[in-house]
Short mmCIF file of C-alpha atoms and ligand atoms in Angstrom, two decimals:
data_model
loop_
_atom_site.label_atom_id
_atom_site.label_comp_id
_atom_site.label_asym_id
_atom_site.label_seq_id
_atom_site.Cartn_x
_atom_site.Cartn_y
_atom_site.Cartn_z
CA UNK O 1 6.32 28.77 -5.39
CA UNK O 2 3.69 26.43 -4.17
CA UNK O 3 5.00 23.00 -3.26
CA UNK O 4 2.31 20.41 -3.53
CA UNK O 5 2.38 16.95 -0.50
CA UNK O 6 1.09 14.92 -3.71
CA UNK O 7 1.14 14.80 -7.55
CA UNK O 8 0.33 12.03 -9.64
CA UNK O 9 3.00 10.01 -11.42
CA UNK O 10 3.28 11.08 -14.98
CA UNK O 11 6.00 9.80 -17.22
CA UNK O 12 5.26 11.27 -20.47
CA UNK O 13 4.13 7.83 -22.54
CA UNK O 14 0.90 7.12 -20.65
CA UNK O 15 -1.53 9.65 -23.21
CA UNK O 16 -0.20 7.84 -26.14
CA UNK O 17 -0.97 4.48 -24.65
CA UNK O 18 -4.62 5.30 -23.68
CA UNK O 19 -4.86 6.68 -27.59
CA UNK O 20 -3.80 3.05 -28.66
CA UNK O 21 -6.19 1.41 -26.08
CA UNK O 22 -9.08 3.75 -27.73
CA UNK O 23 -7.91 4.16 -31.45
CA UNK O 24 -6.23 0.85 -31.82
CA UNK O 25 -6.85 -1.54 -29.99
CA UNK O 26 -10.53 -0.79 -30.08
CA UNK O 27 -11.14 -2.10 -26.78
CA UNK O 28 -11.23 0.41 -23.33
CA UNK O 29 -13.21 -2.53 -21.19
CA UNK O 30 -11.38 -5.19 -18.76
CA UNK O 31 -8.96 -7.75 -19.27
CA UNK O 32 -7.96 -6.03 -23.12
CA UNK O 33 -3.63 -6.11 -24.41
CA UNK O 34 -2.70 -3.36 -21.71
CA UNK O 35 -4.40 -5.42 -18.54
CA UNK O 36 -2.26 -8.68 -20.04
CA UNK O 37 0.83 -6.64 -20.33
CA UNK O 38 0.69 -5.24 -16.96
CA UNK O 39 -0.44 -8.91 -15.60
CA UNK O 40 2.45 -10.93 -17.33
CA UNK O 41 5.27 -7.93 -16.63
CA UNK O 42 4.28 -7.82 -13.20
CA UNK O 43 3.94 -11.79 -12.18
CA UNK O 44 7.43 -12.09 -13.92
CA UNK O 45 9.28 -9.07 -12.14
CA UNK O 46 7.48 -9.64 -8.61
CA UNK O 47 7.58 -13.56 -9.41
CA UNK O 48 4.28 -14.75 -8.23
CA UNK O 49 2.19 -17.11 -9.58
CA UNK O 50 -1.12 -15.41 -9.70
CA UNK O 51 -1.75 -11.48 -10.39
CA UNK O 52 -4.85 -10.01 -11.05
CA UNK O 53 -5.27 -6.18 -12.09
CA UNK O 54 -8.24 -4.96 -10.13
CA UNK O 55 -10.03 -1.63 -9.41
CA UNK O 56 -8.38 -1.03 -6.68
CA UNK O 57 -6.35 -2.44 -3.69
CA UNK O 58 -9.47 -2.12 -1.43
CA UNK O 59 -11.10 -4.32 -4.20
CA UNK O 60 -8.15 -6.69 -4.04
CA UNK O 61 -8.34 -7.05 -0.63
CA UNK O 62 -12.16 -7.90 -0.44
CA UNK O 63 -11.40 -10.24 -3.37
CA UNK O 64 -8.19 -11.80 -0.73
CA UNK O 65 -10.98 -11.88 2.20
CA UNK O 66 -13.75 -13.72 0.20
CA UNK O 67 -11.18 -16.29 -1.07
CA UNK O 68 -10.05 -16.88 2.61
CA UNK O 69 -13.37 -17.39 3.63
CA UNK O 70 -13.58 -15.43 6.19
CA UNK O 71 -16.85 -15.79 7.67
CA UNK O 72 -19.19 -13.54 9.93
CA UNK O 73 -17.56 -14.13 13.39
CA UNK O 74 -14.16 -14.67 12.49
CA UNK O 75 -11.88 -12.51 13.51
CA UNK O 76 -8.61 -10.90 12.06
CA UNK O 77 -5.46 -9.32 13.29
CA UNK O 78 -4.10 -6.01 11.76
CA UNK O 79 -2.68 -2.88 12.46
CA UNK O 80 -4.88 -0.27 14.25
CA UNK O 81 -2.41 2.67 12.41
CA UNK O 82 -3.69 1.51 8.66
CA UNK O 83 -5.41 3.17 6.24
CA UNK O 84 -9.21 1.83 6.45
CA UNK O 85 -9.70 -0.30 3.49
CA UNK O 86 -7.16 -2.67 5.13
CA UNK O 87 -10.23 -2.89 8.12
CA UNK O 88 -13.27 -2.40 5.74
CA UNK O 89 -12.88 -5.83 3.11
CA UNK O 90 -12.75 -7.65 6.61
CA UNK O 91 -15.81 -6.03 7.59
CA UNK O 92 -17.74 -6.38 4.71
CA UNK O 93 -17.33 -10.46 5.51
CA UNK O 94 -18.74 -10.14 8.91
CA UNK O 95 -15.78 -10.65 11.01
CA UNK O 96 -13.99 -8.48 13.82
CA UNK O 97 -11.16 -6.46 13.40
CA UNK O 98 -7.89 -7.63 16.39
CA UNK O 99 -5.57 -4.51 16.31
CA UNK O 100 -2.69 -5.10 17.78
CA UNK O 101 -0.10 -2.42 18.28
CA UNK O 102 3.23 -1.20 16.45
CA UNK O 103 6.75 -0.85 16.51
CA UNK O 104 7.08 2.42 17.21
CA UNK O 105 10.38 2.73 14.56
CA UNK O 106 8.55 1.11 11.63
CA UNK O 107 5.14 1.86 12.40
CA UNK O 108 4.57 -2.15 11.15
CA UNK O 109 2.49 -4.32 13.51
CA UNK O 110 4.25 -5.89 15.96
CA UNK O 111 4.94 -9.19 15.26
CA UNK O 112 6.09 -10.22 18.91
CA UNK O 113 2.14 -9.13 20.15
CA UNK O 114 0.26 -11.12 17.51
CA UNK O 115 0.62 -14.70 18.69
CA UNK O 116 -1.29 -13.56 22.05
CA UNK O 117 -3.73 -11.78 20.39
CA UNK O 118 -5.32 -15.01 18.42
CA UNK O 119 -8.45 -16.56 19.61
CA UNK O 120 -9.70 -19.69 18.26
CA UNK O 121 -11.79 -17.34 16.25
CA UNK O 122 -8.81 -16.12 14.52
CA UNK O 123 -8.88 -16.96 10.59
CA UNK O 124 -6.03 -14.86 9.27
CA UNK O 125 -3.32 -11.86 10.07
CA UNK O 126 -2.77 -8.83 7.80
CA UNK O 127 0.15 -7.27 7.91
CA UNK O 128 0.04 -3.68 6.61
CA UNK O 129 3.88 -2.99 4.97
CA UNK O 130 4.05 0.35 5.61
CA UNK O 131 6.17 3.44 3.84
CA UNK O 132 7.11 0.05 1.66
CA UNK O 133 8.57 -0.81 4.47
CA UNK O 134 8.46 -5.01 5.22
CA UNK O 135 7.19 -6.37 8.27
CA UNK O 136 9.10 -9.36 9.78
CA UNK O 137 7.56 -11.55 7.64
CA UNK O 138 9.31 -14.81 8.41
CA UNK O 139 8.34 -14.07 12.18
CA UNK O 140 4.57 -13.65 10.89
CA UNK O 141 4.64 -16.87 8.57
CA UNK O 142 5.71 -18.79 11.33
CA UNK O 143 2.53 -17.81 13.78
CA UNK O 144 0.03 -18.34 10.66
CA UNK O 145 1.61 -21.90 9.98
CA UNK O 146 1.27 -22.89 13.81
CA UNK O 147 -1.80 -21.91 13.95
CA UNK O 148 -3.08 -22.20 10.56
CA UNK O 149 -3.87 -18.61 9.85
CA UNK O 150 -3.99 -17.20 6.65
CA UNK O 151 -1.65 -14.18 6.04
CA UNK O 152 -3.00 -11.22 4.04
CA UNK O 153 -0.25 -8.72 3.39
CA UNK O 154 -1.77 -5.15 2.34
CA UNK O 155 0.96 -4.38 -0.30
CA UNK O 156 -0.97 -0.76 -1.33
CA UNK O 157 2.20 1.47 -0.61
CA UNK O 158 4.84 -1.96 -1.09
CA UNK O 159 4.86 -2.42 -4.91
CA UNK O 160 8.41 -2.74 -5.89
CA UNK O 161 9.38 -3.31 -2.45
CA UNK O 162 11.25 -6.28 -1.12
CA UNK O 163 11.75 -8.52 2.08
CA UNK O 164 14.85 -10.39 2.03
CA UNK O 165 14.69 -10.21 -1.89
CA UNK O 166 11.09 -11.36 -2.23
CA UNK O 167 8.32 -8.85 -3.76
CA UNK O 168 6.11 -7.69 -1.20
CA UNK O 169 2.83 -9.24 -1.33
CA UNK O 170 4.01 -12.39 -3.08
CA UNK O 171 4.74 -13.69 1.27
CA UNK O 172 1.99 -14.43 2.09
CA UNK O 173 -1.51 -16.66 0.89
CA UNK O 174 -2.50 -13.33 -0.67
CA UNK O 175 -0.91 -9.62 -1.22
CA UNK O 176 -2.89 -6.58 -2.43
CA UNK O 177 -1.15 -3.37 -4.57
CA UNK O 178 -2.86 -0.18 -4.97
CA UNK O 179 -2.05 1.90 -7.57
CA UNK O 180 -4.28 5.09 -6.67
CA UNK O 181 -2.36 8.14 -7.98
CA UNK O 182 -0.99 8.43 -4.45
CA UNK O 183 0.81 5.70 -4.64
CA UNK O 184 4.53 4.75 -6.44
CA UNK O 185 2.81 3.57 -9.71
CA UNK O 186 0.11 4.74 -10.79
CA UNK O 187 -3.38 4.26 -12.99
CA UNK O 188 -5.65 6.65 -11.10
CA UNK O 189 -7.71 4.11 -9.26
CA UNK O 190 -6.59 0.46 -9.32
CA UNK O 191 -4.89 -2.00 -7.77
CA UNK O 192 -3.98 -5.96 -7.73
CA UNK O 193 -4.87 -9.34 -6.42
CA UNK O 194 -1.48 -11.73 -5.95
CA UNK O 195 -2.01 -14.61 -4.82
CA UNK O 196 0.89 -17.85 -4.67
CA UNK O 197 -1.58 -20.84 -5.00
CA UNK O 198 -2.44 -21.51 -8.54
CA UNK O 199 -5.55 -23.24 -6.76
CA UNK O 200 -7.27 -19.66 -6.02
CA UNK O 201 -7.31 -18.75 -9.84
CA UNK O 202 -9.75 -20.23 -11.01
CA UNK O 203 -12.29 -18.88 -8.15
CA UNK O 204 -10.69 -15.50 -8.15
CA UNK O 205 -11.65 -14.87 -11.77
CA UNK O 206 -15.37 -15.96 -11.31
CA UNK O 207 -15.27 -14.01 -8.41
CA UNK O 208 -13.86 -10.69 -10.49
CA UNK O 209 -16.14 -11.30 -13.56
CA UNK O 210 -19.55 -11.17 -11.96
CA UNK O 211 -19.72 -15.24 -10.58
CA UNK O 212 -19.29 -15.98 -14.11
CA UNK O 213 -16.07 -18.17 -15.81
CA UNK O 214 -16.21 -15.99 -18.56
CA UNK O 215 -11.67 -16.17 -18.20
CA UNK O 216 -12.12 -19.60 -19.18
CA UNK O 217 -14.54 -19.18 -21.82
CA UNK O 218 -11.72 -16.70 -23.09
CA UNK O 219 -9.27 -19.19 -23.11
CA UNK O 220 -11.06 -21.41 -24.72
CA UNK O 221 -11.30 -23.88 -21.93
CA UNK O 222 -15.42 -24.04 -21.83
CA UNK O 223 -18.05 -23.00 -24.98
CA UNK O 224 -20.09 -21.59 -23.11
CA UNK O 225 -19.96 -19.33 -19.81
CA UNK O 226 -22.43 -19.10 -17.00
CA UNK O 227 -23.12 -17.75 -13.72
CA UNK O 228 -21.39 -20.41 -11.58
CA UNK O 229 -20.95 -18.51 -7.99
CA UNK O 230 -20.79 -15.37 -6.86
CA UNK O 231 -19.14 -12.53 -8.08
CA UNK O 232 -18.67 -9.02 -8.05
CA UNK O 233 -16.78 -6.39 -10.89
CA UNK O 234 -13.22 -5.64 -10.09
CA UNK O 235 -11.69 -5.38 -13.92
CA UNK O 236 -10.32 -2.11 -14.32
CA UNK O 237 -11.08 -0.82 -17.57
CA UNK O 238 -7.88 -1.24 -19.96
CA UNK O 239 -7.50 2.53 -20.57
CA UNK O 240 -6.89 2.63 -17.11
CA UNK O 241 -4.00 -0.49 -17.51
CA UNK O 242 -2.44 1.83 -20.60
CA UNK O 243 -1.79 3.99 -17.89
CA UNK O 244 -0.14 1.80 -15.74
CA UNK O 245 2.00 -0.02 -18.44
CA UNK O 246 3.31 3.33 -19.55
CA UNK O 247 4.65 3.38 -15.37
CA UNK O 248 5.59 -0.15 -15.22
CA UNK O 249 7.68 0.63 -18.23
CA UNK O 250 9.39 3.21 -15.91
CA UNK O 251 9.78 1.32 -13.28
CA UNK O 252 13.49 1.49 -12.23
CA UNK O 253 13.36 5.32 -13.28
CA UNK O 254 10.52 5.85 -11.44
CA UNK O 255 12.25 4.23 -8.37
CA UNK O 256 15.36 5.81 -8.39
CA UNK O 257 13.88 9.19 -8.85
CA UNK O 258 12.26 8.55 -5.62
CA UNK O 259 15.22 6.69 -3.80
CA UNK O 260 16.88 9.85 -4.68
CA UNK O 261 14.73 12.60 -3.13
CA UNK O 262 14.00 9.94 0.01
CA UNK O 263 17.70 9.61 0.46
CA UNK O 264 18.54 13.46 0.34
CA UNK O 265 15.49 14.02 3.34
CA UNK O 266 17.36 11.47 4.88
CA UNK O 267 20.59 12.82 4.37
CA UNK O 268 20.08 16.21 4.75
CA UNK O 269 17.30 15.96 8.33
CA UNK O 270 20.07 14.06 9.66
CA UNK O 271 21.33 16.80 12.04
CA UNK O 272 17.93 17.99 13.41
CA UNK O 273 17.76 14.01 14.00
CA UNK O 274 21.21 14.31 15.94
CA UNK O 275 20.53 17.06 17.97
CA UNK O 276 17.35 15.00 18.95
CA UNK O 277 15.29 17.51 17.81
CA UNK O 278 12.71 14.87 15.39
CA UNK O 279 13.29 11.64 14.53
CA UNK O 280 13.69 9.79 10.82
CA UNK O 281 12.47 6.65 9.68
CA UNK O 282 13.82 3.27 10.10
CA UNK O 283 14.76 0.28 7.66
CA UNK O 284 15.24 -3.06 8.97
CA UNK O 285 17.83 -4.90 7.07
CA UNK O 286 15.93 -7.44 5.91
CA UNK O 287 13.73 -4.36 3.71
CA UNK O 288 14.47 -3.04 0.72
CA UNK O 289 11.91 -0.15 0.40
CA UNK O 290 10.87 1.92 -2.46
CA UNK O 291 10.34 5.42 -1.07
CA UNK O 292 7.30 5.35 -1.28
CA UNK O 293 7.01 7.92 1.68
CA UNK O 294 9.76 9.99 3.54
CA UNK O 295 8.03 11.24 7.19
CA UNK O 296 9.72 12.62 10.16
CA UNK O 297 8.35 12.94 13.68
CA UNK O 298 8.06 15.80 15.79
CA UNK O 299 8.26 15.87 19.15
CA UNK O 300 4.77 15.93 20.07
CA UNK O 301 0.99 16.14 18.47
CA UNK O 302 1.54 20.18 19.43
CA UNK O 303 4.92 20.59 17.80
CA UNK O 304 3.72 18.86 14.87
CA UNK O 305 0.51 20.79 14.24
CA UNK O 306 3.23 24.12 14.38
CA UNK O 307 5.68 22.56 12.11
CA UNK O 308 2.92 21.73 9.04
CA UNK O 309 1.24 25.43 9.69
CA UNK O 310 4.57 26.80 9.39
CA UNK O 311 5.30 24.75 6.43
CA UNK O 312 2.02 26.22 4.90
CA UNK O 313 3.11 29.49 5.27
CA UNK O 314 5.78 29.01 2.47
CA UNK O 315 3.47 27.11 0.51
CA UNK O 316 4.66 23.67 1.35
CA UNK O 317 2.47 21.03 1.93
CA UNK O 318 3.25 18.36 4.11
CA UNK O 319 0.61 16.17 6.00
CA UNK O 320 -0.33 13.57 8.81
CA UNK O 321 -2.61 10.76 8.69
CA UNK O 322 -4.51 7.40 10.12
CA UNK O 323 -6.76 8.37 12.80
CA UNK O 324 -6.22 5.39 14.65
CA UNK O 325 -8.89 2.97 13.48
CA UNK O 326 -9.78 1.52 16.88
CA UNK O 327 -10.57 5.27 17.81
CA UNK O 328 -12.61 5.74 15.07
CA UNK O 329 -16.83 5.27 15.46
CA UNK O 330 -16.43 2.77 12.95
CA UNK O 331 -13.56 0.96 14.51
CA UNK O 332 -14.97 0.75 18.26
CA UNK O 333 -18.36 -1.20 16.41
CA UNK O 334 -16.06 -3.35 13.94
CA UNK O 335 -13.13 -4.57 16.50
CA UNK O 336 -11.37 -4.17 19.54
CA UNK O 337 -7.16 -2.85 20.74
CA UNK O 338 -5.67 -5.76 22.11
CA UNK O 339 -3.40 -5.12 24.57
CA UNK O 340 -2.03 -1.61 25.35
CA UNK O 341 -1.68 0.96 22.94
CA UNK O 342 1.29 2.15 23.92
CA UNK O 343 3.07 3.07 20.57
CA UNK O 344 -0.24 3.37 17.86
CA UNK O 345 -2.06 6.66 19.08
CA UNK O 346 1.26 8.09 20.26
CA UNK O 347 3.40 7.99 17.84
CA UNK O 348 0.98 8.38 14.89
CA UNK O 349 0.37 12.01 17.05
CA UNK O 350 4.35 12.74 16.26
CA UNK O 351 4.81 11.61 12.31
CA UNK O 352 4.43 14.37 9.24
CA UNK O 353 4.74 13.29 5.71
CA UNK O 354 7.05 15.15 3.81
CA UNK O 355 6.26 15.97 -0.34
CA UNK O 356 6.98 12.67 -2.28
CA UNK O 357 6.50 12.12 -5.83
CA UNK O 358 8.00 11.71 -9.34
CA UNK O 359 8.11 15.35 -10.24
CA UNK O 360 8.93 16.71 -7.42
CA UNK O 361 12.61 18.35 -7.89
CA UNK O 362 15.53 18.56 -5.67
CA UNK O 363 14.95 22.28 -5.32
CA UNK O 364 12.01 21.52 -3.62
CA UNK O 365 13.30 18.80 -1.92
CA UNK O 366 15.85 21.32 -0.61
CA UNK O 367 13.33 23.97 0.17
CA UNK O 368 11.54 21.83 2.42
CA UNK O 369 14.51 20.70 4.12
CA UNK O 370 15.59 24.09 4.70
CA UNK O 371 12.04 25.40 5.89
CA UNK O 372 12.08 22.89 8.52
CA UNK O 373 15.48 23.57 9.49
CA UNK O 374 14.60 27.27 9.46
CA UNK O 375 11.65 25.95 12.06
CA UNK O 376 13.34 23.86 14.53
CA UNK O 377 16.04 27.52 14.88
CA UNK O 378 12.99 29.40 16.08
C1 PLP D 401 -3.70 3.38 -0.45
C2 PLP D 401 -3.93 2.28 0.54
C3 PLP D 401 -5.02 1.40 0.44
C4 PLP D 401 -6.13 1.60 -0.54
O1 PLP D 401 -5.76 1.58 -1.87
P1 PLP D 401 -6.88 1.89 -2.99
O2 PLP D 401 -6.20 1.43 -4.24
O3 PLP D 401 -7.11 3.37 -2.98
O4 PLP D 401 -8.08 1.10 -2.67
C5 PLP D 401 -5.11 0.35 1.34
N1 PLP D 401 -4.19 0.18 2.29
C6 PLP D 401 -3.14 1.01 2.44
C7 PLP D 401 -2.14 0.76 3.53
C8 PLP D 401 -2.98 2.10 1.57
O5 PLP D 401 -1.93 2.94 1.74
#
């Protein structure tokens, strides 16, 4: 029986939802009742002050890096072990990509590198929280504030995920979700914008609805509404939302579901990890995470390319990912390593993702423990 790395999150409600959306409510473009429940549910249970559903977290993210102004020239420090889109809304503003390197037991960007790795070109830092893991975020606040940096935090695999009891992505100046149907929560394609300065809403929804104020001709704050800057499309359409509200409904089942296969991997790879034969993830104390991903590493790039072929054998899908942007063709033309990379390219080499997601069932959790067990007795 074929175990599958990803499935989408499906709860049961979410067909009935899109029905209403389409039979009901009469309405399947942006900002209709399912985009405003998902908005208001999620600003109150994240508790920030600004949320807007986009198409995507890689639209959310252009939408942060237009709003920061960041300007052809400027440059930006991330993590060179992200997925692109965290580089590509930085690019699409002109400016050049800093990587700096990570901690080799998060796989978060170091925060201890940053501070020497800002220019006076610098404009903003964008911590990546990755596996919905936090980054040392009080560490990273304090650089941007000394040097007046805005902080971008790429929330995509953090929704529902927590430093020191704050949401991640409500941190910093501006957070981005993703709910792609890789992700935790899901609506297909989509994502969010969260921002924590009610002084950004006004140009973030001009800025979603095609330069126009069209939001506050909604509310009716203006009779009229014109093209007043520029703007792009980044509504999702609201059979999309019905989707998501159906997930955000499940939230906490959703997340313990998960917790509870992460925690068995973790449980149960513990003695391969004692006999120092791979190695398991890490949580800082300060993170609450939200299993959004359960990886181990292998030894080496060799002993990992063995371990997902034999996992294939028995029909169990496991995978590796991020080419290390500043490797990529794309990432040598767009920005530069600072420093060594002593952990990025190396460690990204060592780390398999195991299957994570709603359906899958502890049998298969336990199969896949026991085919890599049955793999590191060879
Ligand atoms: C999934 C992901 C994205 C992109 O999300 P989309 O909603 O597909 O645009 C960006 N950054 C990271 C770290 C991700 O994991």
């Amino acid at each position: 029986m074929r175990i599958d790395f990803n499935r989408p999150p499906f709860v049961g409600t979410e067909t009935e939802y899109i029905r209403e959306a389409v039979e009901v409510n009469h309405m399947i473009c942006g900002d209709g009742p399912f985009t405003k429940k998902c908005s208001a549910w999620m600003k109150e249970h994240f508790d920030s002050k600004g949320l807007l559903l986009t198409t995507s977290c890689t639209h959310a993210l252009e939408m942060a890096a237009y709003l920061a102004d960041i300007q052809p020239g400027d440059e930006v420090i991330m993590p060179s072990y992200t997925f692109v889109s965290t580089a590509d809304a930085f690019v699409l503003r002109g400016a050049t990509c800093v990587f700096v390197d990570v901690h080799p037991e998060t796989m978060n960007i170091d925060e201890t590198q940053i501070e020497a790795a800002i220019t006076d070109k610098t404009k903003a830092i964008v911590p990546v929280h990755y596996a919905g893991v936090s980054c040392a975020m009080d560490e990273i606040l304090d650089i941007a504030k000394r040097h007046n940096l805005k902080v971008i935090e790429d929330a995509a695999q953090g929704v529902n995920a927590f430093y020191k009891g704050k949401a991640l992505g409500t941190i910093g100046d501006f957070g981005a979700y993703s709910f792609h149907e890789t992700k935790n929560y899901s609506m297909g394609e989509g994502g969010a914008l969260l921002f924590q300065d009610e002084a950004y809403l006004e140009d973030a929804e001009i800025l979603r609805e095609k330069g126009t104020n069209r939001s506050k001709f909604f509310r009716g704050q203006i009779d009229k509404y014109t093209w007043v800057g520029y703007g792009s499309s980044y509504l999702p359409s609201d059979m999309n939302a019905a989707y998501l509200w159906a997930q955000l409904e499940a939230c906490d089942k959703i997340n313990e579901k998960r917790r509870a296969i992460w925690d068995f991997y973790n449980d149960n790879l513990k003695e391969l990890a004692d006999q120092g034969l791979i190695q398991q993830p890490f949580v800082p104390d300060y993170a609450t995470h939200n299993a959004h991903m359960y990886y181990i590493k292998a030894k080496d790039l060799e002993e990992r390319t063995a371990l997902i072929k034999f996992l294939r054998e028995r029909e169990i899908y496991a995978a590796f990912h991020y080419v290390p942007l500043h490797t990529a063709t794309a990432g040598q033309k767009f920005g530069r390593f600072f420093g060594e990379d002593k952990y990025t390219t190396s460690e990204s080499d060592r780390l398999v993702r195991l299957p994570m997601y709603y359906s899958l069932t502890m049998d298969d959790a336990a199969t896949v423990v026991e085919a890599i067990k049955d793999f590191y007795k060879k």
